[in-house]
Amino acid sequence: MEEERRAGNRKLAGWCQNFILSMADLDDQVRDFSTVKNLDDGSDSSDRSCRKGHKSTLPLVKPLSVEMDKETGFRRSVQMCLEHIREAMLRHRWQEAADYMASYPQILEDRNGATAVLYKEVVWRICTEILHHHPRATMESCNITYERMKHSGVKLYLTICLEHCFHLLLNGQMEEAKQQLSVAESWRYGKESATQHHKVQLIQAYRSLLDYIIWCDKRRTRSKNNPFDSDHQDLHNYFRQASVHLQEILKSPGVWDPFILSYVEMLEFYGDHVEALNVLNNYALNKRFPPNPNAHVFLYQFLKRHNTPEKKLIKVLKNLHVLVPSHELMLEYSYFLLQSEKIGDSQKALGVLLEMLDFACWRSNLDVWRCLQAVVQDLRLRDDWERIVQEQMASRQDWWPVLHFTSFHAAKDSKENPQLWKVKSSLLKILCPGRTLGYSGKKR
Amino acid sequence: MDEDATAGYREPCAQCAAVNWGISEEGRFYCMSCHNVIERTIEVVDLSVAGSSNRLKSIAKGPRTSKEERGYTWLVCEGFQFILKNQADALLRLGVDPNFKEVLCQMWRLYLQKSQQAYTSDRLRGSRFRPLNIDSDSDCATESSIVSERESNPSSFSEIDSDCSGSADERTPRRRNRLMRMRKTLALVHLALVWSREALTLSDLLRLVRDGHVPYLNAYEQFPEEMKLSGNKSSVFNTKSIPSHRLVHKVAQSLVLVLELPAFPPIGPENLLHPAMLSMRYLADANLPDGLHRWVCSLMERPQKSKRDPSPALPRHDVQAAAHIIVTMKLIFGLDDHTEWELSNKVTPHDPSENLFSFRRWFRLMGTALGRAEQKRDRDMARKQWKPKKPIILRRRLAGRAMKTKRISEQLQMCFEKLSSSPAGVQDVGLSSFRFCWGDEDGSNGPSLHHMKLDGVLSLEDDVLTPLNSSYWHPGLRRCKLMHCQGSAPGHYPEFEPSLPRSFVWVLRLFSFLLDVEPCYLFQEVLEVERRLVGSRLPGQRNKRRLRNRTGKEEEQQEERS
């Protein structure tokens, strides 16, 4: 058994070259343990994987993480320290957390390679959290923490870069943030794995966003002075830098609201409306992208800016209606439907407005009720208006009266908004015929 | 890093804190880890040097023998000897008799002789540590047992070549116990202290080690410059934790067998190490009245009841004293969650002068003090710094990474130390044999109850002071015969504990805090005392026995004798 174990270890030493675990550590454990039982488990796993020919980072943590009575003092100390830090952070006792955190970084020197990355992440996140909240923390200490943890290993480099940049942005330091992202963009280590690729994309996208911000600043300052050619060129450079990556990121599915807005703004400035429309359409209508009501809102606003015929606007708003029936643009939608000459649009408008009023946030909105009143008046010109109204109100008879037409509402409306009360009472008989409701007209 | 080119420029990089400089084509310094280019250029270095002719002498091309690399070959036992000497000196500084150092020296020599590392004709070759410049490029062995492989490779001579044959022998079980390890230093020191009858008990020694007054943790850092640590054998100097009382005692006992020591010099009752004196100290520390001391002593003087009494060669005076105190308290107060409170109820209303000892008052006082002290101990434990300033590097190619990680950790620590009110690590506590301070001064844990009288719990019957409590309870005393229970750490205490009375468990907790041992360890000793007191041939049920008559008789006999 001993021989096997040693043979196994020899093979491992040869194969796992990226792995930091020291064999002497294992030796140490051998001498420390008085019973050999648990070791057999560890060596079995290592032997098995040797025979399989594993070249990956073998988690030789098993013998080291086995719960023995003889937990080392170091391990106990850091566990207790972590618990104290966690307790202090949960209760927002930042001074106490900082006190304990001052004794925690020794965990980074732990020689167990498998958990090294985990601990680096833990230390990084806790440090930054405490520094964000501590009253006496300076920007400098935050920067130092980010820099040190960034360079402590390769797995966390990109993530920490991104977070450092966010931190700088929060503090208004755009230039430094941009510099950080440029450095991060040009960083290369080993083979690019899938996770790295994602993060690099994100980094590029944010750098482009920062380029856009700088572009905005420059445009603003430029409009104050006389436009010079060199300035224009400079501006255009930023535009080009930003658009490269923005285009990239807008192609992959996701929620990219700030990016798309900035890109569209830049395109509009340079007059490339076609591209802008393409991008917006893709964002709103591409099935691969997650459903995003904002996408439709952006598209609608863009189309409105460019004087599109009403039909197209109605189409966009129809999509939005499916996603968010209570959106404020639904009012505009119902106006469009009311003004259109198609038969059936008034009916649709009724549906849209009733769905809006299903939500309590529109309960006291005079405009919505007025629009509803207008729609109903429009409908009354037809013969079968009662049937249409009843069709729509059928499913609502149970709960609409309670939602809108109780005596409490009557009192409130007559006090606060008499016009609303007037409109609502006029609609009362139409929407809920044959029911005696408490929405009376007594003014108190 | 191009040592020659960068001329030993060792400033850490501003971006990544690594010391890994190279020279680019333009002659600028750049960091090889993060490609950060700095202002320094090679011409600047040359210019500053070539400016004055005096300086030319200091640039020596070729092999540089700087002072750091000079050293000598030394053995493992020399290292341990150095550590032992430091520990002994520390203890002498704390006030131990200088005779102790002599005793320790003798014991160390005896150990070396018995384990055939020195003072013997057929010497076992131990591991040697050679300085680095002899074999600078070979990596050290990862396993000492890959001897055969390396011996077939004559070209790769690492630092531990032929010594491995010796160390391979050391791996046989018979020899394994002879290997010197860090915890043996403490065991040797403890043996020497017991032999010289110093009043420093094992729990005191361990407390001193924990607080850093006696070097143990990373003691190898105090080696002189010439003794360099490298290679995988140096991990023997690694200290991962401070050994427990039980462990050191076990090691010390096995050492007694190895060293074939004769019987220890007897300890008379007037000596401070005697359990009677120790019990006085613990009673004072636990704020119990001095009157209890004579009861504890009379308990200790009872003859051995059980016939088969495996007396260990190495006595544990501290644990014994504490166990006797606990049993005495059980005798007098009952500690069954009932009697002691009733007795306290009787005391309180009839005590205008407040001179009578009340268990309830003591419990409350002690409870708050103990709680605070335990919290402080936990806080100190959480903040203790274990990692050494000069880590032992087992493989040289990992040295760079280890140093970089160390620098990162140090810088983070500095960052937070600026924010925190107190420095990292544990504060230096004042030295004292007592864990608590009772009295009226500032900073005391509470008022002192030492002067209080036990009249409330004792009564005068037939001219003999007897406890009012007339019953005594104990858990099953029969020794557990199961293999894995014998000598296992917690024993059956975790199973018993929920059914034991809370006041007893609390008193156990108090004394295990005072001695810094596990409650289960102390519980086992209490069981031993009870076995001697009551006999172990009883059925394993909890029962109350009337001992009043027996104790009364014994007291009478003693009174007559005195």
Short mmCIF file of N, CA and C in Angstrom, two decimals, chain A residues 15 45 47 55 66 70 90 119 138 140 171 176 188 207 233 278 282 297 317 358 372 375 383 385 430 439 443:
data_model
loop_
_atom_site.label_atom_id
_atom_site.label_comp_id
_atom_site.label_asym_id
_atom_site.label_seq_id
_atom_site.Cartn_x
_atom_site.Cartn_y
_atom_site.Cartn_z
N TRP A 15 3.05 14.65 -13.78
CA TRP A 15 1.98 15.10 -14.67
C TRP A 15 1.40 16.45 -14.34
N SER A 45 -8.05 7.48 -4.30
CA SER A 45 -8.57 8.37 -5.35
C SER A 45 -7.44 8.81 -6.26
N ASP A 47 -4.67 7.21 -6.85
CA ASP A 47 -4.21 6.10 -7.70
C ASP A 47 -5.16 5.87 -8.85
N LYS A 55 -4.94 14.39 -16.62
CA LYS A 55 -3.93 15.42 -16.60
C LYS A 55 -4.45 16.67 -15.94
N VAL A 66 -10.13 16.17 5.00
CA VAL A 66 -10.84 15.20 5.85
C VAL A 66 -10.94 15.76 7.26
N LYS A 70 -7.65 16.51 14.77
CA LYS A 70 -6.50 17.39 14.84
C LYS A 70 -6.57 18.41 13.72
N LEU A 90 -22.75 41.19 8.30
CA LEU A 90 -24.20 41.05 8.24
C LEU A 90 -24.88 42.12 9.06
N TYR A 119 -10.15 31.21 -2.08
CA TYR A 119 -9.84 32.15 -1.01
C TYR A 119 -9.49 33.52 -1.55
N THR A 138 -10.34 55.13 2.03
CA THR A 138 -9.98 56.09 0.97
C THR A 138 -10.00 55.39 -0.37
N GLU A 140 -7.68 55.43 -2.33
CA GLU A 140 -6.37 54.83 -2.54
C GLU A 140 -6.33 53.40 -2.04
N ASN A 171 -17.10 56.59 -8.82
CA ASN A 171 -16.49 57.76 -8.20
C ASN A 171 -16.16 58.82 -9.22
N GLU A 176 -9.51 57.17 -15.65
CA GLU A 176 -8.83 56.01 -15.08
C GLU A 176 -9.55 54.74 -15.45
N ARG A 188 -3.31 39.09 -22.05
CA ARG A 188 -3.47 37.76 -22.61
C ARG A 188 -2.78 36.77 -21.70
N ARG A 207 -15.65 49.34 -22.44
CA ARG A 207 -14.68 50.33 -22.90
C ARG A 207 -15.32 51.18 -23.99
N GLN A 233 -12.21 65.20 -36.44
CA GLN A 233 -11.51 63.94 -36.68
C GLN A 233 -11.40 63.13 -35.40
N ASN A 278 -31.89 49.23 -38.24
CA ASN A 278 -31.56 47.80 -38.27
C ASN A 278 -31.25 47.27 -36.90
N ASN A 282 -33.41 44.62 -34.79
CA ASN A 282 -32.81 43.37 -34.37
C ASN A 282 -32.97 43.18 -32.85
N VAL A 297 -39.75 50.07 -26.66
CA VAL A 297 -39.87 51.50 -26.34
C VAL A 297 -38.84 52.29 -27.12
N LEU A 317 -46.30 49.30 -31.05
CA LEU A 317 -46.97 49.37 -29.76
C LEU A 317 -47.77 48.12 -29.48
N ASP A 358 -56.86 47.61 -15.36
CA ASP A 358 -56.78 46.46 -14.47
C ASP A 358 -55.69 46.65 -13.44
N LEU A 372 -61.06 56.44 -22.01
CA LEU A 372 -62.05 55.37 -21.98
C LEU A 372 -63.44 55.92 -22.30
N VAL A 375 -63.66 56.51 -25.95
CA VAL A 375 -63.81 55.25 -26.70
C VAL A 375 -65.25 54.76 -26.59
N ASP A 383 -74.36 49.84 -33.36
CA ASP A 383 -75.58 49.24 -32.83
C ASP A 383 -75.27 48.26 -31.71
N TRP A 385 -73.06 48.08 -29.50
CA TRP A 385 -72.05 48.54 -28.54
C TRP A 385 -72.21 47.85 -27.19
N ILE A 430 -72.55 52.09 -17.65
CA ILE A 430 -72.23 51.41 -18.91
C ILE A 430 -71.40 50.17 -18.65
N TYR A 439 -70.82 53.67 -5.52
CA TYR A 439 -70.16 54.86 -6.07
C TYR A 439 -71.23 55.92 -6.31
N LYS A 443 -71.69 64.43 -2.34
CA LYS A 443 -70.47 65.17 -1.99
C LYS A 443 -70.48 65.44 -0.51
#
